[in-house]
Short mmCIF file of C-alpha atoms and ligand atoms in Angstrom, two decimals:
data_model
loop_
_atom_site.label_atom_id
_atom_site.label_comp_id
_atom_site.label_asym_id
_atom_site.label_seq_id
_atom_site.Cartn_x
_atom_site.Cartn_y
_atom_site.Cartn_z
CA UNK A 1 84.03 114.22 67.01
CA UNK A 2 86.51 117.03 67.47
CA UNK A 3 89.41 117.05 70.03
CA UNK A 4 88.71 120.70 70.89
CA UNK A 5 85.16 119.82 71.96
CA UNK A 6 84.34 119.94 75.70
CA UNK A 7 84.24 117.03 78.11
CA UNK A 8 80.75 116.47 79.39
CA UNK A 9 80.52 115.80 83.15
CA UNK A 10 77.32 115.08 84.96
CA UNK A 11 76.08 114.42 88.48
CA UNK A 12 72.76 114.27 90.25
CA UNK A 13 73.47 117.80 91.45
CA UNK A 14 76.28 119.92 92.74
CA UNK A 15 78.56 117.27 94.30
CA UNK A 16 80.09 116.29 90.97
CA UNK A 17 81.79 119.68 90.90
CA UNK A 18 84.51 118.02 93.07
CA UNK A 19 85.27 115.86 90.01
CA UNK A 20 85.22 118.93 87.67
CA UNK A 21 87.69 120.67 90.05
CA UNK A 22 89.98 117.71 89.76
CA UNK A 23 89.71 117.65 85.98
CA UNK A 24 90.49 121.39 85.73
CA UNK A 25 93.52 120.91 87.99
CA UNK A 26 94.93 117.94 86.03
CA UNK A 27 93.87 118.92 82.52
CA UNK A 28 93.98 122.74 82.38
CA UNK A 29 93.86 122.73 78.57
CA UNK A 30 90.44 120.97 78.41
CA UNK A 31 87.04 122.62 78.32
CA UNK A 32 84.17 121.17 80.29
CA UNK A 33 80.41 121.19 80.14
CA UNK A 34 78.89 120.29 83.54
CA UNK A 35 75.33 119.29 84.04
CA UNK A 36 73.90 118.97 87.54
CA UNK A 37 70.43 117.29 87.70
CA UNK A 38 69.38 119.53 90.58
CA UNK A 39 65.68 119.03 89.77
CA UNK A 40 65.93 115.32 90.68
CA UNK A 41 68.71 115.13 93.25
CA UNK A 42 69.22 112.93 95.26
CA UNK A 43 69.86 109.85 93.24
CA UNK A 44 71.22 107.96 96.25
CA UNK A 45 67.82 107.01 97.56
CA UNK A 46 66.24 106.14 94.15
CA UNK A 47 65.82 102.79 92.43
CA UNK A 48 68.37 101.59 89.88
CA UNK A 49 65.73 101.76 87.12
CA UNK A 50 64.92 105.36 87.84
CA UNK A 51 68.59 106.36 88.01
CA UNK A 52 69.20 104.63 84.62
CA UNK A 53 66.31 106.55 83.05
CA UNK A 54 67.72 109.84 84.28
CA UNK A 55 71.18 108.90 83.06
CA UNK A 56 69.85 108.02 79.58
CA UNK A 57 68.19 111.48 79.34
CA UNK A 58 71.38 113.20 80.37
CA UNK A 59 73.41 111.15 77.84
CA UNK A 60 71.14 112.40 75.06
CA UNK A 61 71.42 116.01 76.33
CA UNK A 62 75.24 115.86 76.42
CA UNK A 63 75.58 114.12 73.09
CA UNK A 64 73.32 116.83 71.64
CA UNK A 65 75.99 119.25 72.70
CA UNK A 66 78.75 117.38 70.87
CA UNK A 67 80.96 116.52 73.89
CA UNK A 68 84.00 114.36 73.10
CA UNK A 69 83.86 112.26 76.26
CA UNK A 70 81.54 111.86 79.18
CA UNK A 71 82.45 111.58 82.87
CA UNK A 72 79.79 110.12 85.14
CA UNK A 73 80.80 112.10 88.28
CA UNK A 74 78.03 110.56 90.35
CA UNK A 75 78.85 107.41 92.19
CA UNK A 76 75.24 106.29 92.32
CA UNK A 77 74.78 106.85 88.57
CA UNK A 78 78.04 105.05 87.92
CA UNK A 79 76.90 102.09 90.07
CA UNK A 80 73.52 101.72 88.27
CA UNK A 81 74.09 103.05 84.77
CA UNK A 82 77.71 103.04 83.66
CA UNK A 83 77.46 99.80 81.73
CA UNK A 84 74.38 100.90 79.84
CA UNK A 85 75.73 104.37 79.11
CA UNK A 86 79.03 103.01 77.79
CA UNK A 87 77.20 100.65 75.42
CA UNK A 88 74.83 103.41 74.23
CA UNK A 89 77.20 106.38 73.94
CA UNK A 90 79.10 107.35 70.72
CA UNK A 91 81.93 108.77 72.87
CA UNK A 92 84.07 107.30 75.64
CA UNK A 93 82.34 107.20 79.10
CA UNK A 94 84.33 107.25 82.34
CA UNK A 95 82.81 106.45 85.70
CA UNK A 96 84.12 107.10 89.20
CA UNK A 97 84.04 103.62 90.76
CA UNK A 98 86.76 101.73 88.88
CA UNK A 99 89.31 104.51 89.34
CA UNK A 100 88.50 104.79 93.03
CA UNK A 101 88.81 100.99 93.47
CA UNK A 102 92.22 100.94 91.75
CA UNK A 103 93.53 103.63 93.97
CA UNK A 104 92.25 101.89 97.07
CA UNK A 105 93.98 98.63 96.08
CA UNK A 106 97.21 100.55 95.48
CA UNK A 107 96.91 102.24 98.91
CA UNK A 108 95.91 99.33 101.15
CA UNK A 109 98.57 97.76 103.31
CA UNK A 110 96.56 95.14 105.21
CA UNK A 111 93.90 94.44 102.57
CA UNK A 112 90.90 95.69 104.62
CA UNK A 113 89.08 98.50 102.76
CA UNK A 114 86.13 100.52 103.88
CA UNK A 115 83.73 102.03 101.35
CA UNK A 116 81.23 104.74 102.19
CA UNK A 117 78.53 105.96 99.79
CA UNK A 118 74.89 106.57 99.29
CA UNK A 119 72.35 103.89 100.08
CA UNK A 120 72.00 103.13 96.31
CA UNK A 121 75.75 102.85 95.74
CA UNK A 122 76.28 100.56 98.73
CA UNK A 123 73.26 98.43 97.92
CA UNK A 124 74.50 97.95 94.35
CA UNK A 125 77.72 96.32 95.68
CA UNK A 126 79.55 97.94 92.75
CA UNK A 127 82.61 99.01 94.82
CA UNK A 128 82.94 95.58 96.41
CA UNK A 129 82.81 93.95 93.02
CA UNK A 130 85.36 96.31 91.55
CA UNK A 131 87.77 95.85 94.48
CA UNK A 132 87.47 92.05 94.43
CA UNK A 133 88.03 91.92 90.68
CA UNK A 134 91.32 93.71 91.28
CA UNK A 135 92.29 91.66 94.34
CA UNK A 136 90.06 88.68 95.17
CA UNK A 137 91.41 88.33 98.72
CA UNK A 138 90.62 91.87 99.75
CA UNK A 139 88.18 92.38 102.64
CA UNK A 140 85.60 95.10 101.96
CA UNK A 141 83.47 96.74 104.66
CA UNK A 142 80.72 98.85 103.13
CA UNK A 143 78.67 101.52 104.97
CA UNK A 144 75.94 103.75 103.61
CA UNK A 145 76.13 107.33 104.98
CA UNK A 146 72.89 108.95 103.71
CA UNK A 147 73.08 111.96 106.09
CA UNK A 148 76.43 113.15 104.76
CA UNK A 149 74.99 114.62 101.57
CA UNK A 150 72.47 117.02 103.17
CA UNK A 151 75.15 118.03 105.73
CA UNK A 152 77.61 118.88 102.99
CA UNK A 153 74.93 120.74 100.95
CA UNK A 154 74.34 122.75 104.17
CA UNK A 155 78.03 123.66 104.16
CA UNK A 156 78.56 121.89 107.45
CA UNK A 157 82.01 120.52 106.54
CA UNK A 158 83.31 120.85 110.13
CA UNK A 159 80.28 121.11 112.35
CA UNK A 160 79.69 119.27 115.62
CA UNK A 161 76.59 117.63 114.15
CA UNK A 162 78.50 116.30 111.20
CA UNK A 163 81.23 114.99 113.50
CA UNK A 164 78.65 113.19 115.63
CA UNK A 165 77.07 111.59 112.52
CA UNK A 166 80.51 110.60 111.26
CA UNK A 167 81.46 108.98 114.55
CA UNK A 168 78.26 106.85 114.32
CA UNK A 169 78.72 105.87 110.63
CA UNK A 170 82.43 105.15 110.82
CA UNK A 171 82.45 103.13 114.06
CA UNK A 172 81.88 99.77 112.25
CA UNK A 173 84.72 100.57 109.84
CA UNK A 174 87.06 101.47 112.73
CA UNK A 175 85.99 98.22 114.53
CA UNK A 176 86.75 96.20 111.37
CA UNK A 177 90.23 97.73 111.27
CA UNK A 178 90.06 99.24 107.78
CA UNK A 179 93.46 100.73 106.69
CA UNK A 180 91.94 102.48 103.63
CA UNK A 181 88.58 104.15 103.05
CA UNK A 182 87.01 105.03 99.70
CA UNK A 183 85.04 108.30 99.81
CA UNK A 184 82.50 106.76 97.39
CA UNK A 185 80.24 109.76 96.91
CA UNK A 186 80.70 113.12 95.23
CA UNK A 187 80.11 115.01 98.43
CA UNK A 188 82.45 113.14 100.77
CA UNK A 189 85.76 114.74 99.67
CA UNK A 190 84.38 117.86 101.34
CA UNK A 191 84.37 115.91 104.63
CA UNK A 192 87.79 114.31 104.06
CA UNK A 193 89.52 116.20 106.92
CA UNK A 194 86.73 115.38 109.36
CA UNK A 195 86.68 111.74 108.29
CA UNK A 196 90.47 111.70 108.82
CA UNK A 197 90.00 113.09 112.35
CA UNK A 198 87.53 110.34 113.19
CA UNK A 199 89.36 107.39 111.66
CA UNK A 200 92.88 108.58 112.38
CA UNK A 201 95.74 109.61 110.03
CA UNK A 202 96.91 106.04 109.48
CA UNK A 203 93.77 105.27 107.44
CA UNK A 204 94.33 106.25 103.76
CA UNK A 205 91.47 108.29 102.35
CA UNK A 206 90.72 107.70 98.65
CA UNK A 207 89.14 110.61 96.77
CA UNK A 208 87.64 109.12 93.57
CA UNK A 209 87.60 112.64 92.00
CA UNK A 210 91.37 112.76 91.50
CA UNK A 211 91.58 109.16 90.35
CA UNK A 212 88.77 109.76 87.86
CA UNK A 213 90.55 112.81 86.40
CA UNK A 214 93.66 110.59 85.89
CA UNK A 215 91.58 107.90 84.22
CA UNK A 216 90.00 110.53 81.93
CA UNK A 217 93.45 111.80 80.97
CA UNK A 218 94.48 108.23 80.07
CA UNK A 219 91.31 107.68 78.01
CA UNK A 220 91.75 110.96 76.08
CA UNK A 221 95.40 110.15 75.36
CA UNK A 222 94.59 106.58 74.19
CA UNK A 223 91.90 107.88 71.78
CA UNK A 224 93.95 110.88 70.62
CA UNK A 225 91.23 113.19 71.94
CA UNK A 226 93.46 115.63 73.86
CA UNK A 227 92.66 119.29 73.15
CA UNK A 228 95.20 120.65 70.67
CA UNK A 229 97.62 123.25 71.98
CA UNK A 230 96.20 126.73 71.77
CA UNK A 231 92.58 125.60 72.15
CA UNK A 232 90.62 128.31 73.92
CA UNK A 233 89.47 126.80 77.20
CA UNK A 234 85.86 127.50 78.05
CA UNK A 235 83.87 125.97 80.94
CA UNK A 236 80.11 125.84 80.77
CA UNK A 237 77.64 125.00 83.52
CA UNK A 238 74.05 123.80 83.45
CA UNK A 239 71.52 122.64 86.01
CA UNK A 240 67.97 121.28 85.66
CA UNK A 241 66.58 123.51 88.48
CA UNK A 242 67.38 126.50 90.68
CA UNK A 243 70.46 127.84 88.97
CA UNK A 244 70.83 130.47 91.68
CA UNK A 245 71.37 127.82 94.40
CA UNK A 246 73.60 125.86 92.04
CA UNK A 247 75.77 128.99 91.69
CA UNK A 248 76.00 129.74 95.40
CA UNK A 249 76.63 126.17 96.68
CA UNK A 250 78.69 125.22 93.60
CA UNK A 251 81.07 128.11 94.18
CA UNK A 252 82.13 126.42 97.48
CA UNK A 253 82.84 123.17 95.67
CA UNK A 254 84.81 124.59 92.77
CA UNK A 255 86.51 127.40 94.73
CA UNK A 256 85.63 130.10 92.16
CA UNK A 257 82.42 131.85 91.01
CA UNK A 258 80.40 129.91 88.40
CA UNK A 259 79.24 132.28 85.68
CA UNK A 260 76.22 132.06 83.36
CA UNK A 261 74.47 128.79 84.39
CA UNK A 262 72.16 127.41 81.74
CA UNK A 263 68.81 125.95 82.81
CA UNK A 264 68.71 122.55 81.06
CA UNK A 265 65.47 120.90 79.99
CA UNK A 266 65.99 117.16 79.85
CA UNK A 267 63.90 114.61 77.99
CA UNK A 268 63.48 116.86 74.98
CA UNK A 269 66.31 115.13 73.03
CA UNK A 270 65.63 111.97 71.03
CA UNK A 271 67.34 108.86 72.52
CA UNK A 272 70.07 107.44 70.37
N1 LIG B 301 76.10 112.32 93.46
C1 LIG B 301 75.63 111.37 94.41
C2 LIG B 301 76.71 110.23 94.49
O1 LIG B 301 77.89 110.49 94.26
C3 LIG B 301 75.36 111.90 95.78
C4 LIG B 301 74.08 112.72 95.83
C5 LIG B 301 72.82 112.00 95.49
O2 LIG B 301 72.41 111.12 96.25
O3 LIG B 301 72.31 112.21 94.38
O4 LIG B 301 76.42 109.14 94.83
#
């Protein structure tokens, strides 16, 4: 595997672009290949078995393109499939849950941490386990927020409807006195300001995207996989459906136009 190869990043759709944006900001010398499974989004409401099958197909697709590391940008896919992907992959695999949990433990003052995510992520209990592994005495209050993803996809980052929904979802966390909240879904960093308004500035908001980029940097350094100086940086984009919508919504996530999006056909690679 070559150090000038791209880093493969995947998500159920467009939301994982928040993770790519963080990788580009922290590691400007690295190339990325992003795959959004827009044909099968959302993963958040699907069974763990189905998400694992999707993740295996994506692993085969990315390995077929000789990536040097894989970032599972999707919280739901990390919750259900990270272990299996790490065991099966020929390259290092980084998920978003462990880095987010570490940052939350570092940030909490009173040891009461809120976690918000898709129904699948919250049902898996993966964040709670990761947090308690790091600090057994921590109190974790978990809350699924399934309406946030469609609201973000609609571009309603600061819309009265989104604010109303956030008030409802976040009320139990406020009542529990959380001092830190993990934005445990790719889409939620886009609502960070609004969530801050609802919970108040004293509640620390943890964006797994930035923490994951840091974890990736550490993994690349430990394996001597950092792109050599002078490597030409090239970012590629792929989606499994509707590349035009991927381009228009994705632009808002990355903050720049996404050129030449490939239409990926999954399931055509042999599983390793
Ligand atoms: N990417 C998913 C996550 O982070 C959110 C969208 C979905 O449900 O697929 O959990």
